[in-house]
Amino acid sequence: MQPERDFSEKPFLADRSLIKKLIAYLKRFPALLTASLILLIISDLINASYPLFLKNGIDNNITAGDLPGLYKTTLFLALTLLAGFLFSTTFQILTNYLGQKVIFAIRTDVLTKITQLTNRYFDKTPTGRNLTYLTNDIEAVKEFISSGIISIIGDMLKCLFILAFMIAINWRLTLFALVGSLPIFIIATYLFRLKIRKGYRGVRTANSIMNTLLIESLTGIKEILLFNHRKKSITDFNSASSNYLKSFLNIIHAYSIYFPLIEIVTSGSMIGILFFAHYTLNDLVTIGELFTFFIYVNLFFRPLLHLAEQFNSMQAATAACERIFSFLATKVEFTSTVPYTPQKRFTGAIAFNNVSFHYEKNNPVLKNISFTIKPGQKVAIVGSTGSGKTTLISLLNRLYDVSAGSITIDNTDIRNYHLTHLRENIGTIPQNIFLFTGSFHENIALFRDIPRAAIKKAAAHALIDTVIEKNPSSYDQNVLEEGKALSTGQKQLLAFARIFIQNTPIVILDEATANIDSESERHIEQALDSLLTDKTAIIIAHRLATIARADKIIVLHHGRIIASGSHEHLLRSSPIYQKLYSLQQIQLTTSSS
């Protein structure tokens, strides 16, 4: 397992950079964003103004005995509170809708990026990390956008409105209320922010590692049990879980200090107001102003406390944003450099020209590979495990790019074809067959609009029709997760049905009959003769009888072509091929006995 990226070891994206990237997503929906901001300003202004009615009621109505004026002030206060409620409710609805739209855009971008990355990225990246991007991280950002980022702007506006009203009422009283408490609040919040940011970064990293370990344990449970790997699996998970707990305890510790401190700061402001109360005797402050200031101090620190509470989702989202935007900035190894347009089918002429390839530098897997395949020719590739057979066809499908040399189809470098057009013309049955969540029909059609009659015909050619039709819902029967109810051989037959449907001019079979019994293999070879007529075929098989009828056989050894020719020619001239054939004969003799 690859180690999870530790953000503490690398400079993380600054808050300003993260906010800038989030705002770029918000700007994709200008109408919603503008409406939300307008509603936010109006609702904050209304909610900050209602204490002024209380001041007016006390100083101008109650003390003066003006009962009709008090009724009027009360009515205006009620209408103001109702308007504030309506604007706030509409604002919440709009911002949640805006948040969902933004999250949809981010999730789409993440999934698009995943589909753009090549096998080289996935070879080095644990599945759990990619899963975290699409689940935990996206969820954290969703909460932050829906109830965080615009709410934070609102809290700041509310504080500014309240401060403006306080200064307008009595600047001296404002000074007494805030001069000591506000600097302490700002310093405490800054230190709290640094502490909590580091804690949430650790939580996210540990959570991603746990996801990876859980996926490995679930998918590899048979190997874990068979090789007595339980203790090591549990130890690794407990270690990641311990790191998660340690990071979370640091967060709890920061909160347990911060919030009581803020309560003390708020109380300090109240003491300042009480200390100033004796000035009422000198008419420097009215009873209404004093009462209003008690309300305003609570209102002033409430959004500030809410800001602090938002650090929970804000810092979780910041750590998640760091990961998501760092992932979105991952360099794509290669993309299609030409626009996709429907083009004619390939004729199937393939050429490898001095192709070399390495997964890691200074460790070449293929070395100076050169050969040609004529349209309609059937070419088999043989070699011992690790000789580079599967890598070679991965290069043809452009799952990787060559490190040196070139591959051409119909005399055009495959890098000059759009990836979609290239893969529309190549049908591949890989060693490991993946079945999607969906019906048998959908898994054969690969979610394209294919008539049922064509699906049935393809299934019959692949000898999987009887297996499918035994199910209660036949072709509409849902396949269990990754086809767990099917044998490996049955999965391969389903993959054959896919190729019959695709009807591509180039067909690649990578150990396609490895898990099919001998009788089924004989039947499938008859169907393949029909399928491969007038098609270029590249066949990789461990059963040499499968490839003996190929027009040409290429022998790979340690990443190099050491021989090529017909089956009979290689039996006479290639010691490596002779050895492979002899081993195969021994296996056949042993299995038959």
PDB file of C-alpha atoms in Angstrom, residues 350-586:
ATOM      1  CA  ILE A 350      -0.463  -2.261 -36.640  1.00  0.00           C
ATOM      2  CA  ALA A 351       3.226  -1.426 -36.262  1.00  0.00           C
ATOM      3  CA  PHE A 352       5.457  -1.204 -33.190  1.00  0.00           C
ATOM      4  CA  ASN A 353       8.539   0.854 -34.035  1.00  0.00           C
ATOM      5  CA  ASN A 354      11.465   0.523 -31.583  1.00  0.00           C
ATOM      6  CA  VAL A 355       9.083   0.746 -28.630  1.00  0.00           C
ATOM      7  CA  SER A 356      10.533   0.884 -25.133  1.00  0.00           C
ATOM      8  CA  PHE A 357       8.609   1.361 -21.905  1.00  0.00           C
ATOM      9  CA  HIS A 358       9.284   1.594 -18.194  1.00  0.00           C
ATOM     10  CA  TYR A 359       6.967   1.927 -15.192  1.00  0.00           C
ATOM     11  CA  GLU A 360       9.850   3.230 -13.097  1.00  0.00           C
ATOM     12  CA  LYS A 361      12.899   5.049 -14.413  1.00  0.00           C
ATOM     13  CA  ASN A 362      15.961   2.900 -15.125  1.00  0.00           C
ATOM     14  CA  ASN A 363      13.830  -0.245 -15.021  1.00  0.00           C
ATOM     15  CA  PRO A 364      12.621  -0.914 -18.601  1.00  0.00           C
ATOM     16  CA  VAL A 365       9.848  -3.451 -19.080  1.00  0.00           C
ATOM     17  CA  LEU A 366       9.910  -3.429 -22.895  1.00  0.00           C
ATOM     18  CA  LYS A 367      13.092  -2.820 -24.889  1.00  0.00           C
ATOM     19  CA  ASN A 368      13.220  -1.861 -28.572  1.00  0.00           C
ATOM     20  CA  ILE A 369      10.104  -3.781 -29.599  1.00  0.00           C
ATOM     21  CA  SER A 370       9.491  -3.750 -33.364  1.00  0.00           C
ATOM     22  CA  PHE A 371       6.996  -5.795 -35.367  1.00  0.00           C
ATOM     23  CA  THR A 372       4.157  -5.309 -37.848  1.00  0.00           C
ATOM     24  CA  ILE A 373       0.711  -6.857 -38.141  1.00  0.00           C
ATOM     25  CA  LYS A 374      -1.144  -6.785 -41.443  1.00  0.00           C
ATOM     26  CA  PRO A 375      -4.905  -6.113 -41.611  1.00  0.00           C
ATOM     27  CA  GLY A 376      -6.803  -9.297 -40.791  1.00  0.00           C
ATOM     28  CA  GLN A 377      -3.695 -11.076 -39.498  1.00  0.00           C
ATOM     29  CA  LYS A 378      -3.844 -13.170 -36.309  1.00  0.00           C
ATOM     30  CA  VAL A 379      -0.743 -12.691 -34.160  1.00  0.00           C
ATOM     31  CA  ALA A 380      -0.068 -14.512 -30.906  1.00  0.00           C
ATOM     32  CA  ILE A 381       2.294 -13.261 -28.210  1.00  0.00           C
ATOM     33  CA  VAL A 382       3.837 -15.752 -25.815  1.00  0.00           C
ATOM     34  CA  GLY A 383       6.363 -15.582 -23.048  1.00  0.00           C
ATOM     35  CA  SER A 384       6.882 -16.412 -19.411  1.00  0.00           C
ATOM     36  CA  THR A 385       5.210 -14.442 -16.622  1.00  0.00           C
ATOM     37  CA  GLY A 386       6.601 -10.912 -16.449  1.00  0.00           C
ATOM     38  CA  SER A 387       7.948 -10.901 -19.995  1.00  0.00           C
ATOM     39  CA  GLY A 388       5.839  -7.830 -20.922  1.00  0.00           C
ATOM     40  CA  LYS A 389       2.892  -9.321 -22.821  1.00  0.00           C
ATOM     41  CA  THR A 390       0.110  -7.446 -21.008  1.00  0.00           C
ATOM     42  CA  THR A 391       2.162  -4.236 -20.956  1.00  0.00           C
ATOM     43  CA  LEU A 392       2.471  -4.427 -24.731  1.00  0.00           C
ATOM     44  CA  ILE A 393      -1.295  -4.503 -25.300  1.00  0.00           C
ATOM     45  CA  SER A 394      -1.799  -1.811 -22.646  1.00  0.00           C
ATOM     46  CA  LEU A 395       0.386   0.435 -24.798  1.00  0.00           C
ATOM     47  CA  LEU A 396      -1.685  -0.386 -27.879  1.00  0.00           C
ATOM     48  CA  ASN A 397      -4.853   0.630 -25.993  1.00  0.00           C
ATOM     49  CA  ARG A 398      -2.932   3.694 -24.826  1.00  0.00           C
ATOM     50  CA  LEU A 399      -3.488   3.022 -21.149  1.00  0.00           C
ATOM     51  CA  TYR A 400       0.132   4.158 -20.966  1.00  0.00           C
ATOM     52  CA  ASP A 401       2.251   6.126 -23.412  1.00  0.00           C
ATOM     53  CA  VAL A 402       5.451   4.650 -24.795  1.00  0.00           C
ATOM     54  CA  SER A 403       8.700   5.801 -23.193  1.00  0.00           C
ATOM     55  CA  ALA A 404      10.444   5.678 -26.575  1.00  0.00           C
ATOM     56  CA  GLY A 405       9.531   4.782 -30.152  1.00  0.00           C
ATOM     57  CA  SER A 406       6.023   4.814 -31.585  1.00  0.00           C
ATOM     58  CA  ILE A 407       2.977   2.653 -32.269  1.00  0.00           C
ATOM     59  CA  THR A 408       0.976   3.191 -35.445  1.00  0.00           C
ATOM     60  CA  ILE A 409      -2.384   1.943 -36.654  1.00  0.00           C
ATOM     61  CA  ASP A 410      -3.085   2.379 -40.361  1.00  0.00           C
ATOM     62  CA  ASN A 411       0.206   4.296 -40.647  1.00  0.00           C
ATOM     63  CA  THR A 412      -0.910   6.922 -38.090  1.00  0.00           C
ATOM     64  CA  ASP A 413       0.696   7.311 -34.673  1.00  0.00           C
ATOM     65  CA  ILE A 414      -1.930   6.312 -32.096  1.00  0.00           C
ATOM     66  CA  ARG A 415      -1.125   9.544 -30.210  1.00  0.00           C
ATOM     67  CA  ASN A 416      -2.716  11.373 -33.137  1.00  0.00           C
ATOM     68  CA  TYR A 417      -6.040   9.595 -32.683  1.00  0.00           C
ATOM     69  CA  HIS A 418      -8.653  10.773 -30.211  1.00  0.00           C
ATOM     70  CA  LEU A 419      -8.690   8.260 -27.342  1.00  0.00           C
ATOM     71  CA  THR A 420     -12.401   7.581 -27.851  1.00  0.00           C
ATOM     72  CA  HIS A 421     -11.909   6.850 -31.559  1.00  0.00           C
ATOM     73  CA  LEU A 422      -8.886   4.642 -30.818  1.00  0.00           C
ATOM     74  CA  ARG A 423     -10.722   2.512 -28.255  1.00  0.00           C
ATOM     75  CA  GLU A 424     -13.894   2.335 -30.357  1.00  0.00           C
ATOM     76  CA  ASN A 425     -11.835   0.336 -32.847  1.00  0.00           C
ATOM     77  CA  ILE A 426     -10.137  -2.019 -30.380  1.00  0.00           C
ATOM     78  CA  GLY A 427     -12.046  -4.689 -28.481  1.00  0.00           C
ATOM     79  CA  THR A 428     -10.155  -6.127 -25.510  1.00  0.00           C
ATOM     80  CA  ILE A 429     -10.823  -9.034 -23.190  1.00  0.00           C
ATOM     81  CA  PRO A 430      -8.469  -8.476 -20.217  1.00  0.00           C
ATOM     82  CA  GLN A 431      -7.211 -11.074 -17.762  1.00  0.00           C
ATOM     83  CA  ASN A 432      -9.449  -9.814 -14.953  1.00  0.00           C
ATOM     84  CA  ILE A 433     -13.043  -9.133 -15.964  1.00  0.00           C
ATOM     85  CA  PHE A 434     -14.932  -6.387 -14.167  1.00  0.00           C
ATOM     86  CA  LEU A 435     -18.718  -6.504 -14.013  1.00  0.00           C
ATOM     87  CA  PHE A 436     -20.669  -3.342 -13.237  1.00  0.00           C
ATOM     88  CA  THR A 437     -23.682  -2.946 -10.982  1.00  0.00           C
ATOM     89  CA  GLY A 438     -26.596  -3.510 -13.354  1.00  0.00           C
ATOM     90  CA  SER A 439     -28.350  -6.216 -15.341  1.00  0.00           C
ATOM     91  CA  PHE A 440     -26.799  -8.844 -17.611  1.00  0.00           C
ATOM     92  CA  HIS A 441     -28.124  -6.857 -20.577  1.00  0.00           C
ATOM     93  CA  GLU A 442     -26.413  -3.682 -19.346  1.00  0.00           C
ATOM     94  CA  ASN A 443     -23.148  -5.497 -18.637  1.00  0.00           C
ATOM     95  CA  ILE A 444     -22.991  -6.926 -22.141  1.00  0.00           C
ATOM     96  CA  ALA A 445     -24.097  -3.683 -23.809  1.00  0.00           C
ATOM     97  CA  LEU A 446     -21.889  -1.657 -21.438  1.00  0.00           C
ATOM     98  CA  PHE A 447     -24.832   0.719 -20.917  1.00  0.00           C
ATOM     99  CA  ARG A 448     -25.192   1.515 -24.627  1.00  0.00           C
ATOM    100  CA  ASP A 449     -28.525   1.398 -26.416  1.00  0.00           C
ATOM    101  CA  ILE A 450     -28.331  -2.129 -27.874  1.00  0.00           C
ATOM    102  CA  PRO A 451     -31.474  -4.092 -28.906  1.00  0.00           C
ATOM    103  CA  ARG A 452     -32.270  -7.188 -26.844  1.00  0.00           C
ATOM    104  CA  ALA A 453     -32.085  -9.409 -29.938  1.00  0.00           C
ATOM    105  CA  ALA A 454     -28.460  -8.390 -30.541  1.00  0.00           C
ATOM    106  CA  ILE A 455     -27.628  -8.997 -26.871  1.00  0.00           C
ATOM    107  CA  LYS A 456     -29.126 -12.493 -27.011  1.00  0.00           C
ATOM    108  CA  LYS A 457     -27.237 -13.285 -30.208  1.00  0.00           C
ATOM    109  CA  ALA A 458     -23.942 -12.165 -28.659  1.00  0.00           C
ATOM    110  CA  ALA A 459     -24.624 -14.177 -25.485  1.00  0.00           C
ATOM    111  CA  ALA A 460     -25.382 -17.270 -27.567  1.00  0.00           C
ATOM    112  CA  HIS A 461     -22.130 -16.867 -29.532  1.00  0.00           C
ATOM    113  CA  ALA A 462     -20.268 -16.574 -26.219  1.00  0.00           C
ATOM    114  CA  LEU A 463     -22.066 -19.636 -24.744  1.00  0.00           C
ATOM    115  CA  ILE A 464     -23.283 -17.628 -21.750  1.00  0.00           C
ATOM    116  CA  ASP A 465     -26.960 -17.486 -22.816  1.00  0.00           C
ATOM    117  CA  THR A 466     -28.010 -20.599 -20.878  1.00  0.00           C
ATOM    118  CA  VAL A 467     -26.419 -19.266 -17.668  1.00  0.00           C
ATOM    119  CA  ILE A 468     -28.237 -15.938 -18.033  1.00  0.00           C
ATOM    120  CA  GLU A 469     -31.608 -17.445 -18.945  1.00  0.00           C
ATOM    121  CA  LYS A 470     -31.597 -19.674 -15.841  1.00  0.00           C
ATOM    122  CA  ASN A 471     -32.140 -16.550 -13.732  1.00  0.00           C
ATOM    123  CA  PRO A 472     -35.738 -15.531 -12.873  1.00  0.00           C
ATOM    124  CA  SER A 473     -35.396 -12.184 -14.671  1.00  0.00           C
ATOM    125  CA  SER A 474     -33.166 -13.554 -17.434  1.00  0.00           C
ATOM    126  CA  TYR A 475     -31.278 -10.687 -19.112  1.00  0.00           C
ATOM    127  CA  ASP A 476     -32.856  -8.153 -16.730  1.00  0.00           C
ATOM    128  CA  GLN A 477     -31.435  -9.967 -13.700  1.00  0.00           C
ATOM    129  CA  ASN A 478     -29.104  -7.721 -11.726  1.00  0.00           C
ATOM    130  CA  VAL A 479     -25.519  -8.926 -11.421  1.00  0.00           C
ATOM    131  CA  LEU A 480     -24.314  -9.057  -7.822  1.00  0.00           C
ATOM    132  CA  GLU A 481     -21.418  -6.820  -6.793  1.00  0.00           C
ATOM    133  CA  GLU A 482     -18.531  -7.507  -9.200  1.00  0.00           C
ATOM    134  CA  GLY A 483     -20.346 -10.658 -10.362  1.00  0.00           C
ATOM    135  CA  LYS A 484     -19.697 -12.608  -7.157  1.00  0.00           C
ATOM    136  CA  ALA A 485     -22.362 -15.180  -8.054  1.00  0.00           C
ATOM    137  CA  LEU A 486     -20.533 -16.043 -11.309  1.00  0.00           C
ATOM    138  CA  SER A 487     -17.450 -18.159 -11.772  1.00  0.00           C
ATOM    139  CA  THR A 488     -14.321 -16.640 -13.278  1.00  0.00           C
ATOM    140  CA  GLY A 489     -14.978 -18.593 -16.476  1.00  0.00           C
ATOM    141  CA  GLN A 490     -18.543 -17.281 -16.717  1.00  0.00           C
ATOM    142  CA  LYS A 491     -17.265 -13.720 -16.316  1.00  0.00           C
ATOM    143  CA  GLN A 492     -14.879 -14.319 -19.214  1.00  0.00           C
ATOM    144  CA  LEU A 493     -17.740 -15.602 -21.362  1.00  0.00           C
ATOM    145  CA  LEU A 494     -19.653 -12.390 -20.586  1.00  0.00           C
ATOM    146  CA  ALA A 495     -16.587 -10.467 -21.733  1.00  0.00           C
ATOM    147  CA  PHE A 496     -16.657 -12.447 -24.999  1.00  0.00           C
ATOM    148  CA  ALA A 497     -20.275 -11.385 -25.470  1.00  0.00           C
ATOM    149  CA  ARG A 498     -19.169  -7.754 -25.112  1.00  0.00           C
ATOM    150  CA  ILE A 499     -16.648  -8.233 -27.928  1.00  0.00           C
ATOM    151  CA  PHE A 500     -19.269  -9.820 -30.180  1.00  0.00           C
ATOM    152  CA  ILE A 501     -21.433  -6.722 -29.612  1.00  0.00           C
ATOM    153  CA  GLN A 502     -18.571  -4.268 -30.217  1.00  0.00           C
ATOM    154  CA  ASN A 503     -17.578  -5.851 -33.539  1.00  0.00           C
ATOM    155  CA  THR A 504     -14.311  -3.912 -33.662  1.00  0.00           C
ATOM    156  CA  PRO A 505     -11.736  -4.272 -36.486  1.00  0.00           C
ATOM    157  CA  ILE A 506      -9.009  -5.051 -33.920  1.00  0.00           C
ATOM    158  CA  VAL A 507      -9.503  -7.658 -31.184  1.00  0.00           C
ATOM    159  CA  ILE A 508      -7.151  -8.325 -28.266  1.00  0.00           C
ATOM    160  CA  LEU A 509      -7.478 -11.492 -26.195  1.00  0.00           C
ATOM    161  CA  ASP A 510      -5.371 -11.382 -23.021  1.00  0.00           C
ATOM    162  CA  GLU A 511      -5.539 -14.899 -21.549  1.00  0.00           C
ATOM    163  CA  ALA A 512      -9.195 -14.798 -22.620  1.00  0.00           C
ATOM    164  CA  THR A 513      -9.738 -18.561 -22.309  1.00  0.00           C
ATOM    165  CA  ALA A 514      -7.556 -19.102 -19.248  1.00  0.00           C
ATOM    166  CA  ASN A 515     -10.486 -19.896 -16.934  1.00  0.00           C
ATOM    167  CA  ILE A 516     -12.793 -21.647 -19.388  1.00  0.00           C
ATOM    168  CA  ASP A 517     -12.999 -25.438 -19.354  1.00  0.00           C
ATOM    169  CA  SER A 518     -11.623 -27.337 -22.344  1.00  0.00           C
ATOM    170  CA  GLU A 519     -15.052 -28.205 -23.788  1.00  0.00           C
ATOM    171  CA  SER A 520     -16.254 -24.583 -23.603  1.00  0.00           C
ATOM    172  CA  GLU A 521     -12.937 -23.480 -25.063  1.00  0.00           C
ATOM    173  CA  ARG A 522     -13.474 -25.677 -28.130  1.00  0.00           C
ATOM    174  CA  HIS A 523     -16.929 -24.154 -28.642  1.00  0.00           C
ATOM    175  CA  ILE A 524     -15.720 -20.610 -28.073  1.00  0.00           C
ATOM    176  CA  GLU A 525     -12.874 -21.102 -30.552  1.00  0.00           C
ATOM    177  CA  GLN A 526     -15.430 -22.006 -33.205  1.00  0.00           C
ATOM    178  CA  ALA A 527     -17.304 -18.784 -32.426  1.00  0.00           C
ATOM    179  CA  LEU A 528     -14.028 -16.863 -32.422  1.00  0.00           C
ATOM    180  CA  ASP A 529     -13.217 -18.123 -35.909  1.00  0.00           C
ATOM    181  CA  SER A 530     -16.413 -16.413 -37.031  1.00  0.00           C
ATOM    182  CA  LEU A 531     -15.803 -13.318 -34.892  1.00  0.00           C
ATOM    183  CA  LEU A 532     -12.205 -12.819 -36.026  1.00  0.00           C
ATOM    184  CA  THR A 533     -12.880 -13.223 -39.738  1.00  0.00           C
ATOM    185  CA  ASP A 534     -11.357 -10.222 -41.553  1.00  0.00           C
ATOM    186  CA  LYS A 535     -10.267  -8.765 -38.199  1.00  0.00           C
ATOM    187  CA  THR A 536      -6.798  -8.097 -36.846  1.00  0.00           C
ATOM    188  CA  ALA A 537      -6.279 -10.135 -33.685  1.00  0.00           C
ATOM    189  CA  ILE A 538      -3.615 -10.138 -30.981  1.00  0.00           C
ATOM    190  CA  ILE A 539      -3.833 -13.224 -28.810  1.00  0.00           C
ATOM    191  CA  ILE A 540      -2.083 -13.812 -25.500  1.00  0.00           C
ATOM    192  CA  ALA A 541      -2.662 -17.283 -24.075  1.00  0.00           C
ATOM    193  CA  HIS A 542      -0.915 -19.686 -21.757  1.00  0.00           C
ATOM    194  CA  ARG A 543      -2.446 -22.614 -23.664  1.00  0.00           C
ATOM    195  CA  LEU A 544      -0.194 -22.941 -26.689  1.00  0.00           C
ATOM    196  CA  ALA A 545      -2.834 -25.019 -28.485  1.00  0.00           C
ATOM    197  CA  THR A 546      -4.966 -21.860 -28.571  1.00  0.00           C
ATOM    198  CA  ILE A 547      -2.306 -19.920 -30.459  1.00  0.00           C
ATOM    199  CA  ALA A 548      -0.867 -22.661 -32.637  1.00  0.00           C
ATOM    200  CA  ARG A 549      -3.157 -21.630 -35.504  1.00  0.00           C
ATOM    201  CA  ALA A 550      -2.039 -17.987 -35.430  1.00  0.00           C
ATOM    202  CA  ASP A 551      -0.531 -16.524 -38.606  1.00  0.00           C
ATOM    203  CA  LYS A 552       2.480 -15.386 -36.610  1.00  0.00           C
ATOM    204  CA  ILE A 553       3.739 -15.994 -33.088  1.00  0.00           C
ATOM    205  CA  ILE A 554       5.988 -13.504 -31.271  1.00  0.00           C
ATOM    206  CA  VAL A 555       8.094 -14.763 -28.368  1.00  0.00           C
ATOM    207  CA  LEU A 556       8.869 -12.238 -25.611  1.00  0.00           C
ATOM    208  CA  HIS A 557      11.590 -12.787 -23.034  1.00  0.00           C
ATOM    209  CA  HIS A 558      12.577 -10.194 -20.417  1.00  0.00           C
ATOM    210  CA  GLY A 559      10.964  -7.414 -22.442  1.00  0.00           C
ATOM    211  CA  ARG A 560      12.602  -8.260 -25.783  1.00  0.00           C
ATOM    212  CA  ILE A 561      11.441 -10.096 -28.885  1.00  0.00           C
ATOM    213  CA  ILE A 562      13.727 -13.097 -29.178  1.00  0.00           C
ATOM    214  CA  ALA A 563      11.885 -14.979 -31.924  1.00  0.00           C
ATOM    215  CA  SER A 564       8.893 -14.856 -34.249  1.00  0.00           C
ATOM    216  CA  GLY A 565       7.327 -17.091 -36.852  1.00  0.00           C
ATOM    217  CA  SER A 566       4.854 -19.939 -37.188  1.00  0.00           C
ATOM    218  CA  HIS A 567       4.296 -22.611 -34.552  1.00  0.00           C
ATOM    219  CA  GLU A 568       6.275 -25.210 -36.516  1.00  0.00           C
ATOM    220  CA  HIS A 569       9.126 -22.787 -37.239  1.00  0.00           C
ATOM    221  CA  LEU A 570       9.480 -21.808 -33.580  1.00  0.00           C
ATOM    222  CA  LEU A 571       9.439 -25.434 -32.418  1.00  0.00           C
ATOM    223  CA  ARG A 572      12.471 -25.982 -34.635  1.00  0.00           C
ATOM    224  CA  SER A 573      14.352 -22.725 -34.005  1.00  0.00           C
ATOM    225  CA  SER A 574      13.469 -21.192 -30.590  1.00  0.00           C
ATOM    226  CA  PRO A 575      14.694 -22.867 -27.378  1.00  0.00           C
ATOM    227  CA  ILE A 576      12.484 -20.584 -25.265  1.00  0.00           C
ATOM    228  CA  TYR A 577       9.383 -21.501 -27.281  1.00  0.00           C
ATOM    229  CA  GLN A 578      10.349 -25.176 -27.141  1.00  0.00           C
ATOM    230  CA  LYS A 579      10.592 -24.914 -23.348  1.00  0.00           C
ATOM    231  CA  LEU A 580       7.210 -23.181 -23.063  1.00  0.00           C
ATOM    232  CA  TYR A 581       5.633 -25.815 -25.283  1.00  0.00           C
ATOM    233  CA  SER A 582       7.207 -28.690 -23.318  1.00  0.00           C
ATOM    234  CA  LEU A 583       5.978 -27.258 -20.007  1.00  0.00           C
ATOM    235  CA  GLN A 584       2.496 -26.928 -21.495  1.00  0.00           C
ATOM    236  CA  GLN A 585       2.538 -30.547 -22.651  1.00  0.00           C
ATOM    237  CA  ILE A 586       3.577 -31.695 -19.166  1.00  0.00           C
TER     238      ILE A 586
END
